[in-house]
Amino acid sequence: MTASGATVDLEALHSFLAVAKHRSISKAAAGLYVTQPTMSQRLRRLEESLGFALFERDWTGVVLTHQGAYFLPYAAQLIRDLSNASAVLGRKGTSKPRSFAEVAGHPHKVMFGVDNWLSERSVRAVVSSALSAYGADEFRVTSRPATTLIDLLELNQLDAGLFYSTDPDYPFHTEVIGTEEMAVVHPPGTVLEETSAPALKELLSCYRFVLFDNPVLTHHARITTTLIETYEISCFHVVDDYRTMHALIRLGECITVVPAGAVLDDRGQRTTDLPSTPLPGLLPEISVTVGVSDAGRDHGVTEAFARSVAHFLHGDPPGTG
């Protein structure tokens, strides 16, 4: 695997988590049955690979740096995901629950992906398009962050995907099927007095701004940076969950800006109980893109899939009429 363009090994990640847990290199080494020099070497190799220090020493022992504390949940999640995958796949000949066998041993299906920031309407459009070309047992739809979908398409491990896009160039076939303006989501009882930069700046200055952590932070960096710099935002509350955003805004503590499709339907009606206001012309629009991998083309997914998704997305709502 890679991080920041460099190789990161699993032994080093396990060592990193052990030192973070014990706040001691010697205790972590003992727990993993390796020598202290070996543990120190693994940590040094990991830090060199990442490009930043993970630990520093204080009077209590070894403590995480700010960078190390930020990196830790991603390392823990990776180790947990790998452990879960190993449990599902298991060893040959070992007894596994029927559900595990069904997931891991099912014959190949055409794989479609949907950006998990896109609306339920978008998911229905992808499912409806898949059903129009395949039987229900012939395909699978997975919801992942846009960055993961893009990686899977490039690796030919996903046949087609629908995602928010900020980059015009990808190493696979893409077709933009629409664009969305951004919308400000603000606390109940508040309004954006007018759709202008001064009015938006004034409203944003009254609250902490909800900033979404990775992968949204990295994938939408161009829009986020423009927003922060243009409107001089200085007070933030960082979250990594859409529900947390809702709770903070509903309680009057925060405000944020998201793609309009996340909170408004095609008719401009709110899909959430929180007030939201479109911001035409005040921020760059974001593209809604269909990507088809080389593997997808080999499996019969053509440009017709993009047209079908666009039809269901912008025509009559799938499942109605």
Coordinates of N, CA, C and O in Angstrom, one line a residue, residues 153-263:
L153 N -11.9 2.6 -9.9 CA -12.0 2.7 -11.4 C -10.7 2.6 -12.1 O -10.5 1.9 -13.1
E154 N -9.7 3.3 -11.5 CA -8.4 3.3 -12.1 C -7.7 1.9 -12.0 O -7.0 1.5 -12.9
L155 N -8.0 1.2 -10.9 CA -7.5 -0.1 -10.7 C -8.3 -1.2 -11.4 O -8.0 -2.4 -11.3
N156 N -9.3 -0.8 -12.2 CA -10.2 -1.8 -12.9 C -10.9 -2.7 -11.9 O -11.2 -3.9 -12.3
Q157 N -11.2 -2.3 -10.7 CA -11.9 -3.1 -9.8 C -13.3 -2.6 -9.6 O -14.1 -3.1 -8.7
L158 N -13.7 -1.6 -10.4 CA -15.1 -1.1 -10.4 C -15.4 -0.9 -11.9 O -14.6 -0.4 -12.6
D159 N -16.6 -1.3 -12.3 CA -17.0 -1.2 -13.7 C -17.4 0.2 -14.1 O -17.0 0.8 -15.1
A160 N -18.2 0.9 -13.2 CA -18.7 2.2 -13.5 C -19.0 2.9 -12.2 O -19.4 2.2 -11.2
G161 N -19.0 4.2 -12.1 CA -19.3 4.9 -10.9 C -19.9 6.3 -11.2 O -19.6 6.9 -12.2
L162 N -20.6 6.8 -10.2 CA -21.2 8.1 -10.3 C -20.7 8.9 -9.1 O -20.8 8.4 -7.9
F163 N -20.0 10.0 -9.3 CA -19.4 10.7 -8.2 C -19.3 12.2 -8.5 O -19.3 12.7 -9.6
Y164 N -19.2 13.0 -7.4 CA -18.8 14.4 -7.5 C -17.4 14.5 -8.0 O -16.5 13.9 -7.4
S165 N -17.2 15.4 -8.9 CA -15.9 15.5 -9.6 C -15.4 17.0 -9.5 O -16.1 17.9 -9.8
T166 N -14.1 17.2 -9.2 CA -13.5 18.5 -9.3 C -12.3 18.5 -10.2 O -11.7 19.5 -10.4
D167 N -11.9 17.3 -10.7 CA -10.8 17.2 -11.6 C -11.3 16.9 -13.0 O -12.0 15.9 -13.2
P168 N -10.8 17.6 -14.0 CA -11.3 17.3 -15.4 C -10.6 16.1 -16.0 O -11.1 15.6 -17.1
D169 N -9.5 15.6 -15.5 CA -8.7 14.5 -16.1 C -8.6 13.3 -15.2 O -8.2 13.4 -14.1
Y170 N -9.1 12.2 -15.7 CA -9.0 10.9 -15.0 C -8.4 9.9 -16.0 O -8.6 10.0 -17.2
P171 N -7.7 8.8 -15.5 CA -7.2 7.8 -16.4 C -8.2 6.8 -16.8 O -7.8 5.6 -17.0
F172 N -9.4 7.1 -17.0 CA -10.5 6.3 -17.5 C -11.6 7.1 -18.1 O -11.5 8.4 -17.9
H173 N -12.5 6.5 -18.8 CA -13.5 7.3 -19.5 C -14.5 8.0 -18.5 O -14.9 7.3 -17.6
T174 N -14.7 9.3 -18.7 CA -15.7 10.0 -17.9 C -16.6 10.8 -18.8 O -16.3 11.2 -19.9
E175 N -17.8 11.0 -18.2 CA -18.8 11.9 -18.9 C -19.5 12.7 -17.8 O -20.1 12.1 -16.9
V176 N -19.4 14.0 -17.9 CA -20.1 14.9 -16.9 C -21.6 14.9 -17.3 O -21.9 15.3 -18.5
I177 N -22.4 14.5 -16.4 CA -23.9 14.4 -16.7 C -24.7 15.6 -16.1 O -25.9 15.6 -16.2
G178 N -23.9 16.4 -15.4 CA -24.6 17.6 -14.8 C -23.7 18.3 -13.9 O -22.5 17.9 -13.6
T179 N -24.1 19.5 -13.4 CA -23.3 20.3 -12.5 C -24.3 20.8 -11.4 O -25.5 20.9 -11.6
E180 N -23.7 21.0 -10.2 CA -24.5 21.5 -9.1 C -23.8 22.7 -8.5 O -22.6 22.8 -8.4
E181 N -24.6 23.7 -8.2 CA -24.1 24.9 -7.5 C -24.0 24.5 -6.0 O -24.5 23.4 -5.6
M182 N -23.3 25.3 -5.2 CA -23.2 25.0 -3.8 C -24.3 25.6 -3.1 O -25.0 26.5 -3.6
A183 N -24.6 25.2 -1.9 CA -25.7 25.7 -1.0 C -25.2 25.9 0.4 O -24.4 25.0 0.9
V184 N -25.6 27.0 1.0 CA -25.3 27.2 2.5 C -26.4 26.5 3.3 O -27.6 26.7 3.0
V185 N -26.0 25.8 4.3 CA -26.9 25.1 5.2 C -26.7 25.8 6.5 O -25.7 25.8 7.1
H186 N -27.8 26.5 7.0 CA -27.7 27.4 8.2 C -28.7 27.0 9.3 O -29.7 26.2 9.0
P187 N -28.5 27.5 10.5 CA -29.4 27.1 11.6 C -30.8 27.5 11.4 O -31.1 28.5 10.7
P188 N -31.7 26.8 12.0 CA -33.2 27.1 11.9 C -33.4 28.6 12.4 O -32.8 29.0 13.4
G189 N -34.3 29.3 11.7 CA -34.6 30.6 12.1 C -33.7 31.7 11.5 O -33.9 32.9 11.7
T190 N -32.7 31.3 10.8 CA -31.8 32.2 10.1 C -32.0 32.2 8.6 O -32.5 31.3 8.1
V191 N -31.7 33.3 8.0 CA -31.8 33.5 6.6 C -30.6 34.1 6.0 O -29.9 34.9 6.6
L192 N -30.4 33.8 4.7 CA -29.4 34.6 3.9 C -30.2 35.8 3.3 O -31.0 35.6 2.5
E193 N -29.9 37.0 3.8 CA -30.7 38.1 3.4 C -30.8 38.3 1.9 O -31.8 38.7 1.3
E194 N -29.7 38.1 1.2 CA -29.6 38.2 -0.3 C -28.5 37.3 -0.8 O -27.6 37.0 -0.1
T195 N -28.6 36.9 -2.0 CA -27.6 36.1 -2.6 C -26.5 36.9 -3.1 O -26.4 37.3 -4.3
S196 N -25.6 37.3 -2.2 CA -24.5 38.2 -2.5 C -23.3 37.8 -1.7 O -23.5 37.2 -0.6
A197 N -22.1 38.1 -2.1 CA -20.9 37.8 -1.3 C -20.9 38.5 0.0 O -20.6 37.9 1.0
P198 N -21.2 39.8 0.1 CA -21.2 40.4 1.4 C -22.2 39.8 2.4 O -21.9 39.6 3.6
A199 N -23.4 39.4 1.9 CA -24.4 38.8 2.8 C -24.0 37.5 3.2 O -24.2 37.1 4.4
L200 N -23.4 36.7 2.3 CA -22.9 35.3 2.7 C -21.8 35.5 3.7 O -21.7 34.7 4.7
K201 N -20.9 36.4 3.5 CA -19.7 36.6 4.4 C -20.3 36.9 5.8 O -19.8 36.4 6.8
E202 N -21.3 37.8 5.9 CA -21.8 38.2 7.2 C -22.5 37.0 7.9 O -22.3 36.8 9.1
L203 N -23.2 36.2 7.1 CA -23.9 35.0 7.8 C -22.8 34.0 8.2 O -22.9 33.5 9.4
L204 N -21.8 33.8 7.4 CA -20.8 32.8 7.8 C -20.0 33.2 9.0 O -19.6 32.4 9.8
S205 N -19.9 34.6 9.2 CA -19.1 35.1 10.3 C -19.7 34.9 11.7 O -19.1 35.0 12.7
C206 N -21.0 34.6 11.6 CA -21.8 34.4 12.9 C -21.7 33.1 13.5 O -22.1 32.9 14.7
Y207 N -21.1 32.1 12.8 CA -21.1 30.7 13.3 C -19.7 30.0 13.0 O -19.0 30.5 12.2
R208 N -19.5 28.9 13.7 CA -18.4 28.1 13.4 C -18.7 27.4 12.1 O -19.8 26.9 11.9
F209 N -17.7 27.2 11.2 CA -18.0 26.6 9.9 C -17.6 25.1 10.0 O -16.6 24.7 10.5
V210 N -18.6 24.3 9.7 CA -18.4 22.8 9.7 C -17.4 22.5 8.5 O -17.8 22.7 7.3
L211 N -16.3 21.9 8.8 CA -15.3 21.5 7.8 C -15.2 20.0 7.8 O -15.0 19.4 8.9
F212 N -15.5 19.4 6.7 CA -15.5 17.9 6.6 C -14.1 17.4 6.4 O -13.4 17.9 5.6
D213 N -13.8 16.4 7.2 CA -12.5 15.8 7.2 C -12.4 14.8 6.0 O -13.4 14.6 5.3
N214 N -11.2 14.2 5.8 CA -11.0 13.3 4.7 C -12.1 12.3 4.6 O -12.6 11.8 5.6
P215 N -12.4 11.8 3.4 CA -11.8 12.1 2.1 C -12.4 13.4 1.4 O -12.0 13.8 0.4
V216 N -13.5 13.9 2.1 CA -14.1 15.1 1.5 C -13.1 16.3 1.4 O -13.0 17.0 0.5
L217 N -12.3 16.4 2.5 CA -11.4 17.5 2.6 C -10.4 17.5 1.4 O -10.2 18.6 0.8
T218 N -9.9 16.4 1.1 CA -8.9 16.3 0.0 C -9.5 16.4 -1.3 O -9.0 17.1 -2.2
H219 N -10.7 15.7 -1.5 CA -11.3 15.7 -2.8 C -11.9 17.0 -3.2 O -11.9 17.4 -4.4
H220 N -12.4 17.8 -2.3 CA -13.0 19.1 -2.6 C -12.1 20.2 -2.2 O -12.6 21.3 -1.9
A221 N -10.8 20.0 -2.1 CA -9.9 21.0 -1.6 C -10.0 22.3 -2.4 O -9.9 23.4 -1.9
R222 N -10.2 22.2 -3.7 CA -10.3 23.5 -4.5 C -11.4 24.3 -4.1 O -11.3 25.5 -3.9
I223 N -12.6 23.7 -3.9 CA -13.8 24.5 -3.5 C -13.6 25.0 -2.1 O -13.9 26.1 -1.7
T224 N -13.1 24.1 -1.2 CA -13.0 24.5 0.2 C -12.0 25.6 0.4 O -12.3 26.6 1.1
T225 N -10.9 25.6 -0.3 CA -9.9 26.6 -0.2 C -10.4 28.0 -0.7 O -10.3 29.0 -0.1
T226 N -11.1 27.9 -1.9 CA -11.8 29.1 -2.4 C -12.8 29.7 -1.4 O -12.8 30.9 -1.2
L227 N -13.6 28.9 -0.8 CA -14.6 29.3 0.2 C -13.9 30.0 1.4 O -14.3 31.1 1.8
I228 N -12.9 29.3 2.0 CA -12.3 29.8 3.2 C -11.6 31.1 2.9 O -11.7 32.1 3.7
E229 N -10.8 31.2 1.8 CA -10.1 32.4 1.5 C -11.0 33.6 1.1 O -10.8 34.7 1.5
T230 N -12.0 33.3 0.2 CA -12.9 34.4 -0.3 C -13.7 35.0 0.9 O -13.9 36.2 0.9
Y231 N -14.2 34.1 1.8 CA -15.1 34.6 2.8 C -14.4 34.7 4.2 O -15.1 34.9 5.2
E232 N -13.1 34.6 4.2 CA -12.3 34.9 5.4 C -12.8 34.1 6.6 O -13.0 34.7 7.7
I233 N -13.1 32.8 6.4 CA -13.6 32.0 7.5 C -12.4 31.7 8.4 O -11.3 31.2 8.0
S234 N -12.6 31.8 9.7 CA -11.5 31.6 10.7 C -11.9 30.7 11.8 O -11.1 30.2 12.5
C235 N -13.2 30.4 12.0 CA -13.7 29.6 13.1 C -14.3 28.3 12.6 O -15.2 28.3 11.7
F236 N -13.7 27.2 13.0 CA -14.1 25.9 12.4 C -14.5 24.9 13.4 O -14.1 24.9 14.6
H237 N -15.4 23.9 13.0 CA -15.6 22.7 13.7 C -15.5 21.6 12.8 O -16.2 21.5 11.8
V238 N -14.5 20.7 13.0 CA -14.2 19.6 12.1 C -15.1 18.4 12.4 O -15.1 17.9 13.5
V239 N -15.7 17.8 11.4 CA -16.5 16.6 11.5 C -16.2 15.7 10.4 O -15.6 16.1 9.4
D240 N -16.5 14.4 10.5 CA -16.4 13.4 9.4 C -17.6 12.7 9.2 O -17.6 11.6 8.6
D241 N -18.8 13.2 9.6 CA -20.0 12.5 9.5 C -21.2 13.5 9.2 O -21.2 14.6 9.9
Y242 N -22.0 13.2 8.3 CA -23.1 14.1 7.9 C -24.1 14.3 9.0 O -24.6 15.4 9.1
R243 N -24.3 13.3 9.8 CA -25.3 13.4 10.9 C -24.8 14.4 12.0 O -25.6 15.1 12.6
T244 N -23.5 14.4 12.2 CA -22.9 15.3 13.2 C -23.1 16.7 12.7 O -23.4 17.6 13.5
M245 N -22.9 16.9 11.4 CA -23.1 18.2 10.8 C -24.5 18.7 11.1 O -24.8 19.8 11.5
H246 N -25.5 17.8 10.8 CA -26.9 18.2 11.0 C -27.1 18.6 12.5 O -27.8 19.6 12.8
A247 N -26.6 17.8 13.4 CA -26.9 18.1 14.8 C -26.3 19.4 15.2 O -27.0 20.2 15.9
L248 N -25.1 19.7 14.8 CA -24.4 21.0 15.2 C -25.2 22.2 14.6 O -25.4 23.2 15.3
I249 N -25.6 22.1 13.4 CA -26.3 23.2 12.7 C -27.7 23.3 13.3 O -28.2 24.4 13.6
R250 N -28.4 22.2 13.6 CA -29.7 22.2 14.1 C -29.7 22.9 15.5 O -30.7 23.6 15.9
L251 N -28.6 22.7 16.3 CA -28.6 23.3 17.6 C -28.0 24.7 17.6 O -27.8 25.3 18.7
G252 N -27.8 25.3 16.4 CA -27.5 26.7 16.3 C -26.0 27.0 16.5 O -25.7 28.2 16.7
E253 N -25.1 26.0 16.5 CA -23.7 26.2 16.8 C -22.9 26.5 15.5 O -21.9 27.1 15.5
C254 N -23.4 25.9 14.3 CA -22.5 25.9 13.2 C -23.3 26.2 11.9 O -24.5 26.3 11.9
I255 N -22.5 26.3 10.8 CA -23.0 26.5 9.5 C -22.1 25.8 8.5 O -21.0 25.5 8.9
T256 N -22.5 25.5 7.3 CA -21.6 24.9 6.3 C -22.1 25.2 4.9 O -23.2 25.7 4.7
V257 N -21.3 24.8 4.0 CA -21.6 24.9 2.5 C -21.4 23.5 1.9 O -20.3 22.9 2.1
V258 N -22.4 23.0 1.2 CA -22.3 21.6 0.6 C -22.8 21.7 -0.8 O -23.5 22.7 -1.2
P259 N -22.6 20.7 -1.7 CA -23.2 20.7 -3.0 C -24.7 20.7 -2.8 O -25.3 20.0 -1.9
A260 N -25.4 21.5 -3.6 CA -26.9 21.6 -3.5 C -27.6 20.3 -3.5 O -28.6 20.2 -2.8
G261 N -27.2 19.4 -4.3 CA -27.8 18.1 -4.4 C -27.9 17.3 -3.1 O -28.7 16.4 -3.0
A262 N -27.0 17.7 -2.2 CA -27.0 17.0 -0.9 C -28.2 17.4 0.0 O -28.6 16.7 0.9
V263 N -28.7 18.6 -0.3 CA -29.8 19.1 0.6 C -31.0 19.6 -0.2 O -32.1 19.9 0.4

